CSV table of C-alpha atoms in Angstrom, one decimal:
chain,number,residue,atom,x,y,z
R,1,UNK,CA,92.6,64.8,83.5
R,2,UNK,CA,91.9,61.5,81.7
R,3,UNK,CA,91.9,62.8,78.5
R,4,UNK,CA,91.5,65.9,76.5
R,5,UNK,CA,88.6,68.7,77.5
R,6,UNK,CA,86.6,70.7,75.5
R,7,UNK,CA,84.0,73.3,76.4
R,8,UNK,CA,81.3,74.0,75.5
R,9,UNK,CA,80.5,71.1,73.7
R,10,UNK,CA,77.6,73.3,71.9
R,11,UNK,CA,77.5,76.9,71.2
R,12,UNK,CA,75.1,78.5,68.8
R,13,UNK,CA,76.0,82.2,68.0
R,14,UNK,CA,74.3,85.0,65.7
R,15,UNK,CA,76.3,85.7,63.1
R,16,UNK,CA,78.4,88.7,64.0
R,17,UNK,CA,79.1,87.7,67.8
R,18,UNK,CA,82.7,86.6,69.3
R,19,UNK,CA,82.9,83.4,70.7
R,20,UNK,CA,85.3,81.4,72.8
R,21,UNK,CA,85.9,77.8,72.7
R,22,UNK,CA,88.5,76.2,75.7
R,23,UNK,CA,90.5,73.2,76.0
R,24,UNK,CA,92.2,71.5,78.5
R,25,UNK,CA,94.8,69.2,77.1
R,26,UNK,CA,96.2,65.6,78.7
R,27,UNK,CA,97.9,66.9,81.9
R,28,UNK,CA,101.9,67.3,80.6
R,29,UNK,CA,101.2,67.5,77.0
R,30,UNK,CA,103.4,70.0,75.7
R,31,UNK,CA,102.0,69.9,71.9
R,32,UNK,CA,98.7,71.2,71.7
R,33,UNK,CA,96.4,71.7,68.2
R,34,UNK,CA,93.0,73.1,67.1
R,35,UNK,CA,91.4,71.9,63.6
R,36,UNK,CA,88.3,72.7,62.3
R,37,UNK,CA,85.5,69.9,60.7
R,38,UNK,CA,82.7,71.2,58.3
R,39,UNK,CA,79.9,68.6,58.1
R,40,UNK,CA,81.1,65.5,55.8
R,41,UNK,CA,84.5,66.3,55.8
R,42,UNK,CA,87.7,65.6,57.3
R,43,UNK,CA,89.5,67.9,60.1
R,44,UNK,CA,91.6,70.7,58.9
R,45,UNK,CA,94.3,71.9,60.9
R,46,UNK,CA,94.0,75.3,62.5
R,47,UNK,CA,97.0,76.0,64.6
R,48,UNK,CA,99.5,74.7,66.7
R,49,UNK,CA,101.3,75.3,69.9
R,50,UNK,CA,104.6,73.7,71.7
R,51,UNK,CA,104.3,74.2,75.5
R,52,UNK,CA,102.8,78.7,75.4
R,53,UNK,CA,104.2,79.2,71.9
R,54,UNK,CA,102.1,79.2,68.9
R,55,UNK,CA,104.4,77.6,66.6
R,56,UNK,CA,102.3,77.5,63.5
R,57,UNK,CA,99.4,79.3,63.0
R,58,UNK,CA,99.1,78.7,58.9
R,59,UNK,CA,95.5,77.1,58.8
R,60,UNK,CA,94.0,79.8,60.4
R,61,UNK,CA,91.1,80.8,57.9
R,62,UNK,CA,91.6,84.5,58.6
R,63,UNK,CA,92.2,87.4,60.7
R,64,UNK,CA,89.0,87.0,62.9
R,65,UNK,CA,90.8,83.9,64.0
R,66,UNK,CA,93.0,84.2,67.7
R,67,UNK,CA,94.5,81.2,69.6
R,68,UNK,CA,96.7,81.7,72.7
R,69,UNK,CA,97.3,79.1,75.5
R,70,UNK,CA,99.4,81.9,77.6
R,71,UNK,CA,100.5,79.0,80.4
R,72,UNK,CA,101.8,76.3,78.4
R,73,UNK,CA,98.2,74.6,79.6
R,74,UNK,CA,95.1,75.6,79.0
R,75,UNK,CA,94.2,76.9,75.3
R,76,UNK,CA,91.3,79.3,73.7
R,77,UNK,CA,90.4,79.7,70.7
R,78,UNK,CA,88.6,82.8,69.4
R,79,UNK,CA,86.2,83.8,66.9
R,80,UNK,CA,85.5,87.4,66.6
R,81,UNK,CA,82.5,88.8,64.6
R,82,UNK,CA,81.3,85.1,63.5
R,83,UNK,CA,79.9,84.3,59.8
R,84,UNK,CA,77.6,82.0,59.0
R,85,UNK,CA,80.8,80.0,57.4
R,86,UNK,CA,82.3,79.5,60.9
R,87,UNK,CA,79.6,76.9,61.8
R,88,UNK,CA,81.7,73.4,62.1
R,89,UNK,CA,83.0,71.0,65.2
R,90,UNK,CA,86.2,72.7,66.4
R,91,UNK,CA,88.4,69.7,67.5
R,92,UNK,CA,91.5,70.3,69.8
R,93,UNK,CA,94.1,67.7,70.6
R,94,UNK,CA,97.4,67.4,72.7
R,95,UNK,CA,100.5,64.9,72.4
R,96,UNK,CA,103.3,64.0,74.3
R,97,UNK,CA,106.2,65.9,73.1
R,98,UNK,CA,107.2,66.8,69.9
R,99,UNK,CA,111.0,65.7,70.0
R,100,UNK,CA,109.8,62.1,69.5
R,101,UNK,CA,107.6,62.9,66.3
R,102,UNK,CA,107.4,59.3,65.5
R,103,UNK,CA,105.9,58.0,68.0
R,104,UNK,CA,103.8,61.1,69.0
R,105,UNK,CA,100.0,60.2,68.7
R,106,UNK,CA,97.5,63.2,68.8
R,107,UNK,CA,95.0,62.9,71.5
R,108,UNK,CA,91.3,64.6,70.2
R,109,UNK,CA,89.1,66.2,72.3
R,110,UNK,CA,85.3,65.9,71.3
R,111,UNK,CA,85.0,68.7,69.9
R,112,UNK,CA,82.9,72.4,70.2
R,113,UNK,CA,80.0,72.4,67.7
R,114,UNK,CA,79.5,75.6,66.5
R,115,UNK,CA,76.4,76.9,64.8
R,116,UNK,CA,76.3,80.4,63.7
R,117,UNK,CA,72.6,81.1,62.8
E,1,UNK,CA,100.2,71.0,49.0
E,2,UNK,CA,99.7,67.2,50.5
E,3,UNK,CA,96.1,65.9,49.6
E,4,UNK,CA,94.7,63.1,50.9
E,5,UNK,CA,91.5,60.7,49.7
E,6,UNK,CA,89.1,58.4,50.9
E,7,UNK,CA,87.7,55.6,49.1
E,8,UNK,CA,85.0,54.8,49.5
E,9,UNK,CA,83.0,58.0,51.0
E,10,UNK,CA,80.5,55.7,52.9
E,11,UNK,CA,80.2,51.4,53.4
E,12,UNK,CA,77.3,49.3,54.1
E,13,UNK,CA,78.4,45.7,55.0
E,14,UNK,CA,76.7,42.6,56.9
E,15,UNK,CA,77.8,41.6,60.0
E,16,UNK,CA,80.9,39.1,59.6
E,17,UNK,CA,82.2,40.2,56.6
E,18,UNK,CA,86.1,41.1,56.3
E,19,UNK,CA,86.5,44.6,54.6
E,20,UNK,CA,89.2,47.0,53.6
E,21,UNK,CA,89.1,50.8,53.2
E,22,UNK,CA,91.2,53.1,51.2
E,23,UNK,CA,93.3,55.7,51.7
E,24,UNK,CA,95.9,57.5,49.2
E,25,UNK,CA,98.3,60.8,49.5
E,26,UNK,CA,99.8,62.8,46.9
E,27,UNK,CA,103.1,63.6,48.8
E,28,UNK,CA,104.8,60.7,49.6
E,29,UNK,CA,107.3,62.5,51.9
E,30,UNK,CA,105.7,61.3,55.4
E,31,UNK,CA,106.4,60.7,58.9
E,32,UNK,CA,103.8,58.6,59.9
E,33,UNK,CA,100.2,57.6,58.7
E,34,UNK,CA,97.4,56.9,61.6
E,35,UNK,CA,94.5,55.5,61.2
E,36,UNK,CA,91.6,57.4,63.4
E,37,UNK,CA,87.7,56.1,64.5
E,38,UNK,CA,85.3,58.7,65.0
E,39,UNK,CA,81.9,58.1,66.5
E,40,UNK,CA,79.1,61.2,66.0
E,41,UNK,CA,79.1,63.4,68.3
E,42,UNK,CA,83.1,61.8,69.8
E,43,UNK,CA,86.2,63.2,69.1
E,44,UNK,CA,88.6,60.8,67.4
E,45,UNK,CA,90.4,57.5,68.4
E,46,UNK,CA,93.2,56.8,67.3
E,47,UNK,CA,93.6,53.2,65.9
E,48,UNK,CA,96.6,52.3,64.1
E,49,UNK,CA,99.7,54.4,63.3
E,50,UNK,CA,102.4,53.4,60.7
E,51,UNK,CA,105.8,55.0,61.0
E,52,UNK,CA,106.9,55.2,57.6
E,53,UNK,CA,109.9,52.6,57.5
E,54,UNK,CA,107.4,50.2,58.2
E,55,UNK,CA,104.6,48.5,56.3
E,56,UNK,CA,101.8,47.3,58.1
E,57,UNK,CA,100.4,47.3,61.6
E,58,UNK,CA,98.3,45.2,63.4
E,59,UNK,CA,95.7,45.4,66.5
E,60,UNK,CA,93.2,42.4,67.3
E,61,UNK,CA,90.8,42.5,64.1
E,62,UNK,CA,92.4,45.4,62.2
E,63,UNK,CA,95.3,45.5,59.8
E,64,UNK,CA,96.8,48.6,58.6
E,65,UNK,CA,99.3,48.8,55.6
E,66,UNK,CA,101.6,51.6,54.0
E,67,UNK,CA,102.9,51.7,50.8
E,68,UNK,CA,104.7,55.1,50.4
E,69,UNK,CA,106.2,54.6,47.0
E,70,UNK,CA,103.0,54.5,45.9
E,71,UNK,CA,101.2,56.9,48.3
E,72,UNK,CA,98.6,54.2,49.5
E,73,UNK,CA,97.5,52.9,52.7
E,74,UNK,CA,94.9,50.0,53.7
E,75,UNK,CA,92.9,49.4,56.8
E,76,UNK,CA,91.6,45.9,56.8
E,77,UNK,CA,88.7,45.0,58.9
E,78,UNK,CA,88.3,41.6,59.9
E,79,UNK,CA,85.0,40.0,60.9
E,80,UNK,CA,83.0,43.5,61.0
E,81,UNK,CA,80.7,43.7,63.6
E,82,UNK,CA,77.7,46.4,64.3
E,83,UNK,CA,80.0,48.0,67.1
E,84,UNK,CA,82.4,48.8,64.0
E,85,UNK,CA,80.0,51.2,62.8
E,86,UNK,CA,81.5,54.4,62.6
E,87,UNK,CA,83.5,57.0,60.4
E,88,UNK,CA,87.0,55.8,59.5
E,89,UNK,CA,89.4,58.9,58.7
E,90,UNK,CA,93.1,58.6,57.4
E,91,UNK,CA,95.5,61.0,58.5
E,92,UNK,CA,99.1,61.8,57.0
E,93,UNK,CA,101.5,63.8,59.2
E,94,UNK,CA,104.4,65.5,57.3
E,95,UNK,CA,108.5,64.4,57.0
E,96,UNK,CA,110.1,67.8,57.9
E,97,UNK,CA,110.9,68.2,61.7
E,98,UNK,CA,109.0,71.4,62.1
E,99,UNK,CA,105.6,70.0,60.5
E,100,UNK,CA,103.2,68.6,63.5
E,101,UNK,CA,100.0,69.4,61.6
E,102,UNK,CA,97.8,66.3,60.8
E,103,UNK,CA,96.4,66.3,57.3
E,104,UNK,CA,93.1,64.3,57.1
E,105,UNK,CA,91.5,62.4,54.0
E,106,UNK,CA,86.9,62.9,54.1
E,107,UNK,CA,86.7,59.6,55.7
E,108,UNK,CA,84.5,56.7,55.0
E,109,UNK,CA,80.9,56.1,57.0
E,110,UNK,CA,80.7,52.6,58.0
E,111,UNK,CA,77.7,50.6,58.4
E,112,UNK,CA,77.5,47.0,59.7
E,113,UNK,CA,74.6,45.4,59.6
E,114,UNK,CA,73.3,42.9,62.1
């Protein structure tokens, strides 16, 4: 595609449901990365994978937390048993390829709100 | 733990005026700095990226400089206009070959007035 997918673009969830939020990356972007905006703040980053391996999976708040992207493609991030905390624009992004880390801009998606009521 | 700020948190400026927005990090051992535009409800755009040999950086009205030493970076808007209007967020990635992970400053809301 033209540029990087994310659905849905909404979700609102009780508090204590699982949710799923996909993205589709730039077509041959091997790097792929979810971070996480509160409200008046800056992203944070989440996790990252190169091609189906989750290289880095540090800012992942806790264990409720699951990223996979199981064909090198296509990524989902889970949320299981969502807190009121949870409720913030979930931003994924892709580059190029990671050998080249100077020149390798991240691509953002825009973004999953998620409100857990 | 790098940290990176903003200054200031939010900018209200008439139309045509040149402007310049802050950004410094605590760990001076970067890659790269970029620059990023983010409209509500948009992802972000990326506007400016500084490898960190280099100083400054330059597209059509906007100048971006890096001074590592120091840990500072500038983004200089030239002749602001109302379609600037937007948040401006700072983004530091790390030196070590393993580290991909962006960190982000809170930004600064910008207003331009017509």
């Amino acid at each position: 595609g033209a540029g990087v997918s994310q659905s849905p673009r909404y979700k609102v969830a009780k508090r204590g449901q699982d949710v799923a939020l996909r993205c589709d990356p730039i077509s041959g972007h091997v790097s792929l990365f979810w971070y996480q905006q509160a409200l008046g703040q800056g992203p944070e980053f989440l996790t990252y994978f190169q091609n189906e391996a989750q290289l880095d999976k540090s800012g992942l708040p806790s264990d409720r937390f699951f990223a996979e992207r199981p064909e090198g493609s296509v990524s989902t991030l889970k949320i299981q048993r969502t807190q009121q905390e949870d409720s913030a624009v979930y931003l994924c992004a892709s580059s190029l390829n990671d050998r080249a880390l100077a020149k390798n801009i991240q691509y953002f998606g825009a973004g999953t709100r998620l409100s857990v009521l | 733990k790098q940290e990176v700020t903003q200054i200031p948190a939010a900018l209200s400026v008439p139309e045509g005026e040149n402007l310049v927005l802050n950004c410094s990090f605590t760990d001076s051992a970067i890659y790269n700095l970029q620059w990023f535009r983010q409209d509500p409800g948009k992802g972000l755009t990326s506007l400016l990226l500084i490898q960190s040999s280099q100083r400054e950086q330059t597209s059509g009205r906007l100048n971006a400089s890096l001074d590592k030493s120091s840990g500072r970076s500038t983004l200089y808007i030239a002749a602001s206009q109302p379609g600037d209007s937007a948040t401006y967020l700072c983004a530091v990635r790390p030196r070590e070959t393993s580290g991909s992970r962006l960190t982000f400053g809170e930004g600064t809301q910008l207003t331009v007035n017509p």
